[in-house]
């Protein structure tokens, strides 16, 4: 029989244990210390698209060199290394500058997501790509530090292409997971992790791979790659979050239970990209239906077992932007893309400025942006795509801010309560 002292001790211990077991589960587990608190603060960020990975719709002027140039691979292949290097060096030096980082911070944002291709970090013999991005990325880390911004480094393109999209660097078949492409991708991740392991006051997350196309890949292989990528990053630093994309699988039912502290991984962020325009049914929705669909995502995001961000999203309710669907291709919204039907006009949205949009378009964009902000902040937060474009007004955050279509401050609402 226990003495009274031991009985008292046991009672207290059991009460404490009961309190621990009944307390809500948090995501901040382990001894690792990040310089951004993803558990208690919201990610409010923007992508720096079209900078180190070219996309025809973001910078169409760069692609005015011939109909066979449809991505960065064919651009460098057609121009040759000397000319491509000179042209791209000028682009890298001018597309994003310190003043952009300062403006991003002044708008109340706290993160930038910087896409970069494997070829900048761990080039593969025989590829036509050119290098020189990393010294400018180094400079960008300094700009972010000076502006008080955090950086998510995003491996946007993998050898062989993980999705076949032009934004992977190479349009065409999905050949990632073939041959040595996975190990080559891990080499690029290791290169980023090693290079910036001393900059975790700014570089708070590394995304292992942007948008692997799950339906075209071996998903067990994707999970294995994520596990190996996590270990690769951890060999360099415990003080950076590891971000994984949902591979276009359900971000709750497919990914809950994967890469959690119970499976040996901590400080993992799940990234999901939410667009409502790359499907003929979605692009045909009414403006109010777009808002309802955005609001419906909020509770689902909150039901994930990891920090979860919407790492790409847009104010666009149309796919009208010039070459958004690929170089030389039309749009679903106006029926100019094969196997689509006309929903409406792309006037002012194919190319143009935010100021030049119709009043209806402006109102629809404000409604849509505000609904998405309300929905995505029901969990970890959001990163808008993209900071600037040459001529795509629905996507141009800098221009949206300047014209009052993106809220300032970020928690203000022209149309409050859309998500209930």
Steps between C-alpha positions, in 0.01 A plus 500: 500500500629854411570746777298821509793692344527255216122499456503879476789490251323239288178701499681813384693307235184344361329838490793649310503208257127536441552868428771422246292237326194724480690808382464594132772362275744763375726484199808643669666184622863418564797717581526670163458872500379682191537874459135523391227363724284305254280379784383837629560746215339508157706470185414794276721490196553534129682296239778654295394318186673533166834601654729197512258269316352648183131473415374634166186660644687693770761649266371454144757746364781253578331236285467710187786312336323230300210258517718211612600680819237401756690467831839568658648179358418589139589866561854416605524228238399735217715796603807310613675540831679827427196697380260335745735569788534866406125546456406318817762677707337828398159356590612368839659836582187700418183293542511507881708754695547617855219752451260211437594337830447831675159546335398146591585565865326838493181325387501298822622172352743283692613235249629471147508166322783488249474238223830368366589216265732210569725624220596806703624284788600160362510514119486175306745431217344550159233749607499834317411704812731777616614586849566817697183513706652416838702819559182697438304269729767565764438870453125445528546330837674817615220717364246286686700530819513876467125519431407266785365230267528122523588290196368165383733352240296299251660242269270574210651275234648149523702302245270333248213731606279400790181616330561569131405867543707787365541624856716196573751631248405252230161451337418146393505151647535433872834321524582569863546171692673356193871418511698716743252787511396451863857482630585804288209685660628409844839641398333831424316497834827427677663789315233744618500369856878516527530842342243664728546305825652813652205717394216338692417836656358576152469169313235337717378233257619293206239350269626168368318513167230712342191329361604142433216369286375215714281338237800463267741380767549215743355657815679260731815621328398861564458423869836325510659801332343730759640285782845502344475870426406567860805307619718686250391837635538384860862399434567872447263660749231430756401866501312511170155365418466243223212564261333232288246553225179295498571364148140597413368234736245577773685702761306338784415141416824425316755693705370489857720256688803551277813684614390574855692481829355152553675385181824675592463830313439837660459854370342386174278729294248368249455719193182490294433713192145619446392628161145499362576565135682202346184297443211586267243450776688706755565790266129506410396562861329825595701748707296410809567129443874571489466672837298211646756248378780700662315527830434126503874436510548667838366225729671235288837672536446526874448123511852408391753363748791715383561866445327555167536796268336585171833567333352612169169671427375794298242772467417371153163343429596451136791342313513793259860612558709476185669158476387398849418157360825482308681693231269579209195343665161658560265499796209293622312810610456641149492161327831545315661195664407171331221300666365803684194722458459873532403624844578868448736754352871527578505872416733679738614172653703348215749782541462825686517666839290481814389860444371397157273223627124550493322599819333158511835325468646714777210428733517126428873495572460683832226260610708199397826612659336588830314169517821309439686694768226418750501132402874441485568668834284236666824307509861603442458762226568577138748607232351681199610427142662731395667831593517637145435419137563691182137512393268265696296729727303235692826348624712811563503552878706816487248656261203361695634667814561828322142509376331403826388152395718323759409610852714741696553430778480132421226436758271774374196399296287681245260205513526355854345174608489325164606171658258531789 
